[in-house]
Amino acid sequence: AIDPNFDQNRDRVGEENGVTVWGPVDEPEQLGIHGTHVAVDYDICVADGACLENCPVDVFTWVDTPGHPKSEEKVEPTRESQCIDCMLCVDICPVDAIDVDGS
Ligand code: SF4
Ligand code: F3S
C-alpha cells in the first residue's frame, strides 16, 4: 500500500502535468508517487480505473506509462485541488495505491 507519510519519507523530484512527483524515479520501471493532497503511488497502481470512473469531482486523468511493470497507464490527480475528501478512491482502489490527506 502507499506510504501515508510519503511527504516526510520521500523527496520532491519534479512535476508532471502540474502535479508534484515524489521520488525515487527511475523511468520507465520506477515512477514514484504523483500528487500531494491526492497522491497515487505509480509503482503500485495497476490501472484498475475505479478511482477515475467514480470520483464525484473528476480529479483523475489517464496518462500513458509505457514500460512500467505494473501497468502501462496510470491516473494523474490533475485536479487534486477539486477533491472533496470523500475517500471513495482510497476505499475502492484494489491495490491501495491512493492516499488522500483529508484529516
Ligand atoms: Fe475524488 Fe473523493 Fe478521491 Fe477526492 S477523495 S479524489 S473527491 S474520489
Ligand atoms: Fe490505479 Fe487504483 Fe485507480 S489501481 S487506476 S489507483 S483504482
Short mmCIF file of N, CA, C and O and ligand atoms in Angstrom, two decimals:
data_model
loop_
_atom_site.label_atom_id
_atom_site.label_comp_id
_atom_site.label_asym_id
_atom_site.label_seq_id
_atom_site.Cartn_x
_atom_site.Cartn_y
_atom_site.Cartn_z
N ALA A 1 0.84 -1.20 0.00
CA ALA A 1 0.00 0.00 0.00
C ALA A 1 0.88 1.26 0.00
O ALA A 1 2.03 1.22 0.43
N ILE A 2 0.29 2.36 -0.46
CA ILE A 2 1.01 3.64 -0.46
C ILE A 2 1.38 4.05 0.97
O ILE A 2 0.60 3.82 1.90
N ASP A 3 2.55 4.62 1.12
CA ASP A 3 3.01 5.12 2.42
C ASP A 3 2.30 6.45 2.71
O ASP A 3 2.53 7.43 2.01
N PRO A 4 1.43 6.50 3.73
CA PRO A 4 0.72 7.76 4.01
C PRO A 4 1.65 8.88 4.47
O PRO A 4 1.27 10.05 4.44
N ASN A 5 2.87 8.54 4.87
CA ASN A 5 3.84 9.56 5.29
C ASN A 5 4.87 9.84 4.19
O ASN A 5 5.99 10.25 4.48
N PHE A 6 4.45 9.63 2.94
CA PHE A 6 5.39 9.80 1.82
C PHE A 6 5.99 11.20 1.79
O PHE A 6 7.13 11.37 1.36
N ASP A 7 5.23 12.20 2.24
CA ASP A 7 5.74 13.57 2.15
C ASP A 7 6.88 13.81 3.14
O ASP A 7 7.65 14.76 2.98
N GLN A 8 6.99 12.94 4.16
CA GLN A 8 8.15 13.01 5.06
C GLN A 8 9.26 12.06 4.62
O GLN A 8 10.44 12.32 4.83
N ASN A 9 8.88 10.93 4.04
CA ASN A 9 9.85 9.87 3.73
C ASN A 9 10.45 9.96 2.33
O ASN A 9 11.39 9.22 2.02
N ARG A 10 9.91 10.82 1.48
CA ARG A 10 10.41 10.92 0.10
C ARG A 10 10.74 12.36 -0.23
O ARG A 10 10.29 13.28 0.46
N ASP A 11 11.49 12.54 -1.30
CA ASP A 11 11.84 13.88 -1.76
C ASP A 11 11.03 14.24 -3.00
O ASP A 11 10.77 13.38 -3.84
N ARG A 12 10.69 15.52 -3.12
CA ARG A 12 10.10 16.02 -4.36
C ARG A 12 11.16 15.98 -5.44
O ARG A 12 12.25 16.52 -5.24
N VAL A 13 10.84 15.36 -6.56
CA VAL A 13 11.84 15.27 -7.62
C VAL A 13 11.42 15.99 -8.89
O VAL A 13 12.19 16.05 -9.84
N GLY A 14 10.22 16.54 -8.89
CA GLY A 14 9.80 17.26 -10.09
C GLY A 14 8.30 17.41 -10.15
O GLY A 14 7.61 17.27 -9.14
N GLU A 15 7.83 17.69 -11.36
CA GLU A 15 6.41 17.93 -11.58
C GLU A 15 6.05 17.39 -12.95
O GLU A 15 6.84 17.50 -13.88
N GLU A 16 4.88 16.76 -13.02
CA GLU A 16 4.37 16.30 -14.31
C GLU A 16 2.90 16.64 -14.40
O GLU A 16 2.15 16.41 -13.45
N ASN A 17 2.48 17.20 -15.51
CA ASN A 17 1.08 17.57 -15.73
C ASN A 17 0.56 18.46 -14.59
O ASN A 17 -0.59 18.35 -14.19
N GLY A 18 1.44 19.30 -14.05
CA GLY A 18 1.06 20.20 -12.98
C GLY A 18 0.98 19.54 -11.61
O GLY A 18 0.54 20.16 -10.64
N VAL A 19 1.43 18.29 -11.51
CA VAL A 19 1.33 17.51 -10.27
C VAL A 19 2.74 17.23 -9.74
O VAL A 19 3.62 16.83 -10.50
N THR A 20 2.94 17.40 -8.43
CA THR A 20 4.24 17.11 -7.82
C THR A 20 4.54 15.61 -7.88
O THR A 20 3.67 14.78 -7.66
N VAL A 21 5.81 15.28 -8.19
CA VAL A 21 6.27 13.90 -8.19
C VAL A 21 7.26 13.71 -7.04
O VAL A 21 8.18 14.50 -6.86
N TRP A 22 7.02 12.63 -6.26
CA TRP A 22 7.87 12.27 -5.12
C TRP A 22 8.65 11.01 -5.49
O TRP A 22 8.07 10.00 -5.84
N GLY A 23 9.98 11.09 -5.39
CA GLY A 23 10.84 10.00 -5.83
C GLY A 23 10.89 8.84 -4.85
O GLY A 23 10.19 8.85 -3.83
N PRO A 24 11.74 7.87 -5.13
CA PRO A 24 12.67 7.86 -6.26
C PRO A 24 12.00 7.50 -7.59
O PRO A 24 11.02 6.75 -7.62
N VAL A 25 12.55 8.07 -8.66
CA VAL A 25 12.07 7.80 -10.01
C VAL A 25 13.23 7.27 -10.83
O VAL A 25 14.33 7.83 -10.79
N ASP A 26 12.98 6.18 -11.55
CA ASP A 26 13.96 5.61 -12.47
C ASP A 26 13.16 5.05 -13.65
O ASP A 26 12.76 3.89 -13.64
N GLU A 27 12.85 5.94 -14.60
CA GLU A 27 11.95 5.58 -15.71
C GLU A 27 12.57 4.53 -16.61
O GLU A 27 13.78 4.55 -16.81
N PRO A 28 11.76 3.64 -17.17
CA PRO A 28 10.30 3.58 -17.03
C PRO A 28 9.82 2.65 -15.92
O PRO A 28 8.63 2.57 -15.67
N GLU A 29 10.74 2.00 -15.19
CA GLU A 29 10.31 0.97 -14.24
C GLU A 29 9.82 1.54 -12.91
O GLU A 29 9.00 0.93 -12.24
N GLN A 30 10.38 2.68 -12.50
CA GLN A 30 10.05 3.24 -11.19
C GLN A 30 9.59 4.68 -11.37
O GLN A 30 10.36 5.51 -11.87
N LEU A 31 8.35 4.97 -10.96
CA LEU A 31 7.76 6.26 -11.29
C LEU A 31 7.39 7.11 -10.08
O LEU A 31 6.95 8.24 -10.23
N GLY A 32 7.52 6.56 -8.88
CA GLY A 32 7.29 7.36 -7.69
C GLY A 32 5.82 7.61 -7.39
O GLY A 32 4.93 6.93 -7.91
N ILE A 33 5.57 8.60 -6.55
CA ILE A 33 4.22 8.98 -6.15
C ILE A 33 3.87 10.31 -6.81
O ILE A 33 4.67 11.25 -6.79
N HIS A 34 2.67 10.37 -7.40
CA HIS A 34 2.21 11.59 -8.07
C HIS A 34 1.09 12.23 -7.26
O HIS A 34 0.08 11.58 -6.97
N GLY A 35 1.27 13.51 -6.95
CA GLY A 35 0.25 14.26 -6.23
C GLY A 35 0.61 14.40 -4.76
O GLY A 35 1.46 13.67 -4.24
N THR A 36 -0.07 15.33 -4.09
CA THR A 36 0.22 15.59 -2.67
C THR A 36 -1.05 15.46 -1.83
O THR A 36 -1.14 14.59 -0.97
N HIS A 37 -2.05 16.29 -2.09
CA HIS A 37 -3.32 16.11 -1.35
C HIS A 37 -3.98 14.81 -1.77
O HIS A 37 -4.44 14.03 -0.93
N VAL A 38 -4.05 14.59 -3.07
CA VAL A 38 -4.47 13.29 -3.61
C VAL A 38 -3.22 12.67 -4.22
O VAL A 38 -2.69 13.16 -5.21
N ALA A 39 -2.71 11.59 -3.60
CA ALA A 39 -1.44 11.00 -4.01
C ALA A 39 -1.67 9.59 -4.54
O ALA A 39 -2.35 8.78 -3.91
N VAL A 40 -1.08 9.32 -5.71
CA VAL A 40 -1.18 7.99 -6.32
C VAL A 40 0.23 7.40 -6.42
O VAL A 40 1.11 8.02 -7.01
N ASP A 41 0.41 6.21 -5.83
CA ASP A 41 1.71 5.54 -5.95
C ASP A 41 1.74 4.81 -7.30
O ASP A 41 1.09 3.78 -7.48
N TYR A 42 2.48 5.39 -8.23
CA TYR A 42 2.53 4.84 -9.60
C TYR A 42 3.19 3.46 -9.63
O TYR A 42 2.98 2.72 -10.58
N ASP A 43 3.97 3.15 -8.62
CA ASP A 43 4.63 1.84 -8.60
C ASP A 43 3.74 0.75 -8.01
O ASP A 43 4.11 -0.42 -8.01
N ILE A 44 2.54 1.14 -7.54
CA ILE A 44 1.55 0.19 -7.03
C ILE A 44 0.34 0.10 -7.96
O ILE A 44 -0.25 -0.95 -8.14
N CYS A 45 -0.05 1.24 -8.57
CA CYS A 45 -1.24 1.31 -9.43
C CYS A 45 -1.18 0.29 -10.57
O CYS A 45 -0.16 0.17 -11.24
N VAL A 46 -2.30 -0.44 -10.74
CA VAL A 46 -2.40 -1.43 -11.82
C VAL A 46 -3.43 -1.00 -12.88
O VAL A 46 -3.92 -1.82 -13.64
N ALA A 47 -3.78 0.28 -12.88
CA ALA A 47 -4.71 0.85 -13.87
C ALA A 47 -6.11 0.24 -13.78
O ALA A 47 -6.78 0.07 -14.80
N ASP A 48 -6.55 -0.07 -12.58
CA ASP A 48 -7.90 -0.59 -12.38
C ASP A 48 -8.96 0.39 -12.91
O ASP A 48 -9.94 -0.02 -13.52
N GLY A 49 -8.78 1.67 -12.62
CA GLY A 49 -9.66 2.70 -13.17
C GLY A 49 -10.86 3.05 -12.31
O GLY A 49 -11.57 4.01 -12.61
N ALA A 50 -11.11 2.31 -11.24
CA ALA A 50 -12.29 2.58 -10.41
C ALA A 50 -12.24 3.97 -9.78
O ALA A 50 -13.28 4.62 -9.62
N CYS A 51 -11.05 4.41 -9.45
CA CYS A 51 -10.91 5.75 -8.86
C CYS A 51 -11.38 6.82 -9.86
O CYS A 51 -12.21 7.66 -9.53
N LEU A 52 -10.87 6.73 -11.06
CA LEU A 52 -11.19 7.72 -12.10
C LEU A 52 -12.67 7.68 -12.46
O LEU A 52 -13.32 8.72 -12.60
N GLU A 53 -13.21 6.47 -12.58
CA GLU A 53 -14.61 6.33 -13.00
C GLU A 53 -15.58 6.81 -11.94
O GLU A 53 -16.69 7.22 -12.24
N ASN A 54 -15.19 6.74 -10.66
CA ASN A 54 -16.13 7.00 -9.58
C ASN A 54 -15.90 8.30 -8.82
O ASN A 54 -16.75 8.69 -8.01
N CYS A 55 -14.80 8.97 -9.04
CA CYS A 55 -14.57 10.24 -8.33
C CYS A 55 -15.67 11.23 -8.68
O CYS A 55 -15.88 11.52 -9.86
N PRO A 56 -16.39 11.76 -7.68
CA PRO A 56 -17.53 12.63 -7.96
C PRO A 56 -17.14 13.98 -8.57
O PRO A 56 -17.99 14.65 -9.14
N VAL A 57 -15.89 14.37 -8.43
CA VAL A 57 -15.48 15.67 -8.96
C VAL A 57 -14.37 15.54 -10.02
O VAL A 57 -13.71 16.52 -10.36
N ASP A 58 -14.18 14.32 -10.54
CA ASP A 58 -13.36 14.13 -11.73
C ASP A 58 -11.91 14.61 -11.55
O ASP A 58 -11.39 15.37 -12.36
N VAL A 59 -11.31 14.16 -10.47
CA VAL A 59 -9.94 14.58 -10.15
C VAL A 59 -8.89 13.98 -11.09
O VAL A 59 -7.88 14.62 -11.39
N PHE A 60 -9.17 12.75 -11.58
CA PHE A 60 -8.11 11.99 -12.26
C PHE A 60 -8.17 12.04 -13.78
O PHE A 60 -9.24 12.15 -14.37
N THR A 61 -6.97 11.90 -14.38
CA THR A 61 -6.81 11.84 -15.84
C THR A 61 -5.88 10.66 -16.16
O THR A 61 -4.88 10.48 -15.48
N TRP A 62 -6.20 9.87 -17.18
CA TRP A 62 -5.29 8.80 -17.60
C TRP A 62 -4.02 9.36 -18.21
O TRP A 62 -4.08 10.32 -18.98
N VAL A 63 -2.90 8.76 -17.88
CA VAL A 63 -1.64 9.06 -18.57
C VAL A 63 -0.98 7.73 -18.96
O VAL A 63 -1.19 6.71 -18.30
N ASP A 64 -0.22 7.75 -20.04
CA ASP A 64 0.47 6.55 -20.52
C ASP A 64 1.81 6.40 -19.80
O ASP A 64 2.55 7.37 -19.65
N THR A 65 2.10 5.17 -19.37
CA THR A 65 3.37 4.87 -18.70
C THR A 65 3.98 3.61 -19.32
O THR A 65 4.12 2.58 -18.65
N PRO A 66 4.33 3.70 -20.61
CA PRO A 66 4.85 2.52 -21.30
C PRO A 66 6.10 1.98 -20.62
O PRO A 66 6.97 2.75 -20.23
N GLY A 67 6.15 0.66 -20.46
CA GLY A 67 7.33 0.04 -19.88
C GLY A 67 7.28 -0.12 -18.38
O GLY A 67 8.19 -0.70 -17.80
N HIS A 68 6.20 0.39 -17.73
CA HIS A 68 6.12 0.16 -16.28
C HIS A 68 5.62 -1.26 -16.02
O HIS A 68 4.66 -1.71 -16.64
N PRO A 69 6.29 -1.99 -15.11
CA PRO A 69 5.94 -3.40 -14.91
C PRO A 69 4.52 -3.66 -14.40
O PRO A 69 3.95 -4.71 -14.69
N LYS A 70 3.89 -2.73 -13.68
CA LYS A 70 2.55 -2.98 -13.13
C LYS A 70 1.43 -2.65 -14.10
O LYS A 70 0.39 -3.31 -14.10
N SER A 71 1.60 -1.61 -14.91
CA SER A 71 0.58 -1.23 -15.89
C SER A 71 1.12 -0.12 -16.77
O SER A 71 1.96 0.67 -16.34
N GLU A 72 0.61 -0.06 -17.99
CA GLU A 72 1.10 0.92 -18.96
C GLU A 72 0.24 2.18 -19.02
O GLU A 72 0.37 3.00 -19.92
N GLU A 73 -0.67 2.31 -18.03
CA GLU A 73 -1.42 3.54 -17.84
C GLU A 73 -1.49 3.78 -16.33
O GLU A 73 -1.47 2.82 -15.55
N LYS A 74 -1.59 5.05 -15.96
CA LYS A 74 -1.78 5.41 -14.54
C LYS A 74 -2.76 6.56 -14.49
O LYS A 74 -3.05 7.20 -15.51
N VAL A 75 -3.25 6.87 -13.28
CA VAL A 75 -4.13 8.02 -13.12
C VAL A 75 -3.36 9.18 -12.48
O VAL A 75 -2.76 9.04 -11.43
N GLU A 76 -3.40 10.31 -13.18
CA GLU A 76 -2.76 11.53 -12.66
C GLU A 76 -3.83 12.35 -11.94
O GLU A 76 -4.89 12.61 -12.51
N PRO A 77 -3.56 12.76 -10.68
CA PRO A 77 -4.56 13.58 -9.97
C PRO A 77 -4.47 15.05 -10.39
O PRO A 77 -4.18 15.93 -9.59
N THR A 78 -4.77 15.29 -11.66
CA THR A 78 -4.55 16.62 -12.24
C THR A 78 -5.44 17.70 -11.63
O THR A 78 -5.10 18.87 -11.69
N ARG A 79 -6.58 17.29 -11.07
CA ARG A 79 -7.47 18.29 -10.45
C ARG A 79 -7.59 18.02 -8.96
O ARG A 79 -8.68 18.08 -8.39
N GLU A 80 -6.44 17.73 -8.32
CA GLU A 80 -6.48 17.39 -6.89
C GLU A 80 -7.02 18.53 -6.03
O GLU A 80 -7.57 18.29 -4.96
N SER A 81 -6.89 19.77 -6.51
CA SER A 81 -7.42 20.90 -5.73
C SER A 81 -8.94 20.87 -5.65
O SER A 81 -9.53 21.52 -4.78
N GLN A 82 -9.60 20.10 -6.54
CA GLN A 82 -11.07 19.99 -6.53
C GLN A 82 -11.55 18.94 -5.52
O GLN A 82 -12.76 18.85 -5.27
N CYS A 83 -10.65 18.14 -5.01
CA CYS A 83 -11.03 16.99 -4.16
C CYS A 83 -11.87 17.43 -2.97
O CYS A 83 -11.56 18.42 -2.31
N ILE A 84 -12.95 16.68 -2.70
CA ILE A 84 -13.84 16.99 -1.58
C ILE A 84 -13.66 16.00 -0.41
O ILE A 84 -14.52 15.91 0.48
N ASP A 85 -12.56 15.23 -0.46
CA ASP A 85 -12.19 14.33 0.64
C ASP A 85 -13.28 13.29 0.95
O ASP A 85 -13.49 12.94 2.11
N CYS A 86 -13.93 12.81 -0.09
CA CYS A 86 -14.98 11.80 0.14
C CYS A 86 -14.38 10.43 0.45
O CYS A 86 -15.07 9.56 0.97
N MET A 87 -13.12 10.22 0.10
CA MET A 87 -12.37 8.98 0.38
C MET A 87 -12.81 7.78 -0.46
O MET A 87 -12.34 6.66 -0.23
N LEU A 88 -13.67 8.02 -1.42
CA LEU A 88 -14.12 6.91 -2.27
C LEU A 88 -12.96 6.24 -3.00
O LEU A 88 -12.85 5.01 -3.03
N CYS A 89 -12.07 7.03 -3.57
CA CYS A 89 -10.96 6.45 -4.33
C CYS A 89 -10.04 5.64 -3.43
O CYS A 89 -9.57 4.56 -3.81
N VAL A 90 -9.81 6.13 -2.22
CA VAL A 90 -8.96 5.42 -1.26
C VAL A 90 -9.57 4.06 -0.94
O VAL A 90 -8.89 3.04 -0.90
N ASP A 91 -10.89 4.04 -0.73
CA ASP A 91 -11.58 2.81 -0.35
C ASP A 91 -11.72 1.83 -1.52
O ASP A 91 -11.73 0.62 -1.32
N ILE A 92 -11.86 2.35 -2.72
CA ILE A 92 -12.20 1.50 -3.87
C ILE A 92 -10.98 0.90 -4.56
O ILE A 92 -11.09 -0.14 -5.22
N CYS A 93 -9.83 1.52 -4.44
CA CYS A 93 -8.66 1.02 -5.17
C CYS A 93 -8.29 -0.39 -4.66
O CYS A 93 -8.04 -0.57 -3.47
N PRO A 94 -8.23 -1.37 -5.56
CA PRO A 94 -7.99 -2.75 -5.14
C PRO A 94 -6.58 -3.00 -4.62
O PRO A 94 -6.33 -4.02 -3.97
N VAL A 95 -5.66 -2.10 -4.92
CA VAL A 95 -4.27 -2.31 -4.50
C VAL A 95 -3.77 -1.22 -3.54
O VAL A 95 -2.57 -1.10 -3.28
N ASP A 96 -4.70 -0.42 -3.01
CA ASP A 96 -4.35 0.63 -2.04
C ASP A 96 -3.24 1.55 -2.53
O ASP A 96 -2.26 1.80 -1.82
N ALA A 97 -3.40 2.04 -3.74
CA ALA A 97 -2.38 2.90 -4.34
C ALA A 97 -2.60 4.38 -4.05
O ALA A 97 -1.74 5.20 -4.39
N ILE A 98 -3.73 4.74 -3.41
CA ILE A 98 -4.08 6.16 -3.25
C ILE A 98 -4.14 6.56 -1.79
O ILE A 98 -4.68 5.83 -0.95
N ASP A 99 -3.57 7.74 -1.49
CA ASP A 99 -3.70 8.35 -0.17
C ASP A 99 -4.31 9.73 -0.36
O ASP A 99 -3.86 10.49 -1.22
N VAL A 100 -5.35 10.03 0.42
CA VAL A 100 -5.93 11.38 0.42
C VAL A 100 -5.78 11.93 1.82
O VAL A 100 -6.20 11.30 2.79
N ASP A 101 -5.18 13.10 1.90
CA ASP A 101 -4.88 13.70 3.19
C ASP A 101 -6.08 14.54 3.62
O ASP A 101 -6.03 15.76 3.59
N GLY A 102 -7.15 13.85 4.01
CA GLY A 102 -8.39 14.56 4.34
C GLY A 102 -8.53 14.86 5.81
O GLY A 102 -9.46 15.53 6.21
N SER A 103 -7.61 14.38 6.62
CA SER A 103 -7.77 14.58 8.06
C SER A 103 -6.77 15.59 8.58
O SER A 103 -5.84 15.97 7.88
FE1 SF4 B 1 -12.21 12.16 -5.81
FE2 SF4 B 1 -13.19 11.61 -3.40
FE3 SF4 B 1 -10.84 10.63 -4.15
FE4 SF4 B 1 -11.06 13.22 -3.62
S1 SF4 B 1 -11.31 11.54 -2.14
S2 SF4 B 1 -10.01 12.32 -5.39
S3 SF4 B 1 -13.14 13.63 -4.35
S4 SF4 B 1 -12.85 10.13 -5.06
FE1 F3S B 2 -4.78 2.71 -10.13
FE2 F3S B 2 -6.17 2.01 -8.02
FE3 F3S B 2 -7.06 3.88 -9.58
S1 F3S B 2 -5.09 0.64 -9.38
S2 F3S B 2 -6.29 3.35 -11.59
S3 F3S B 2 -5.18 3.97 -8.38
S4 F3S B 2 -8.28 2.34 -8.59
#
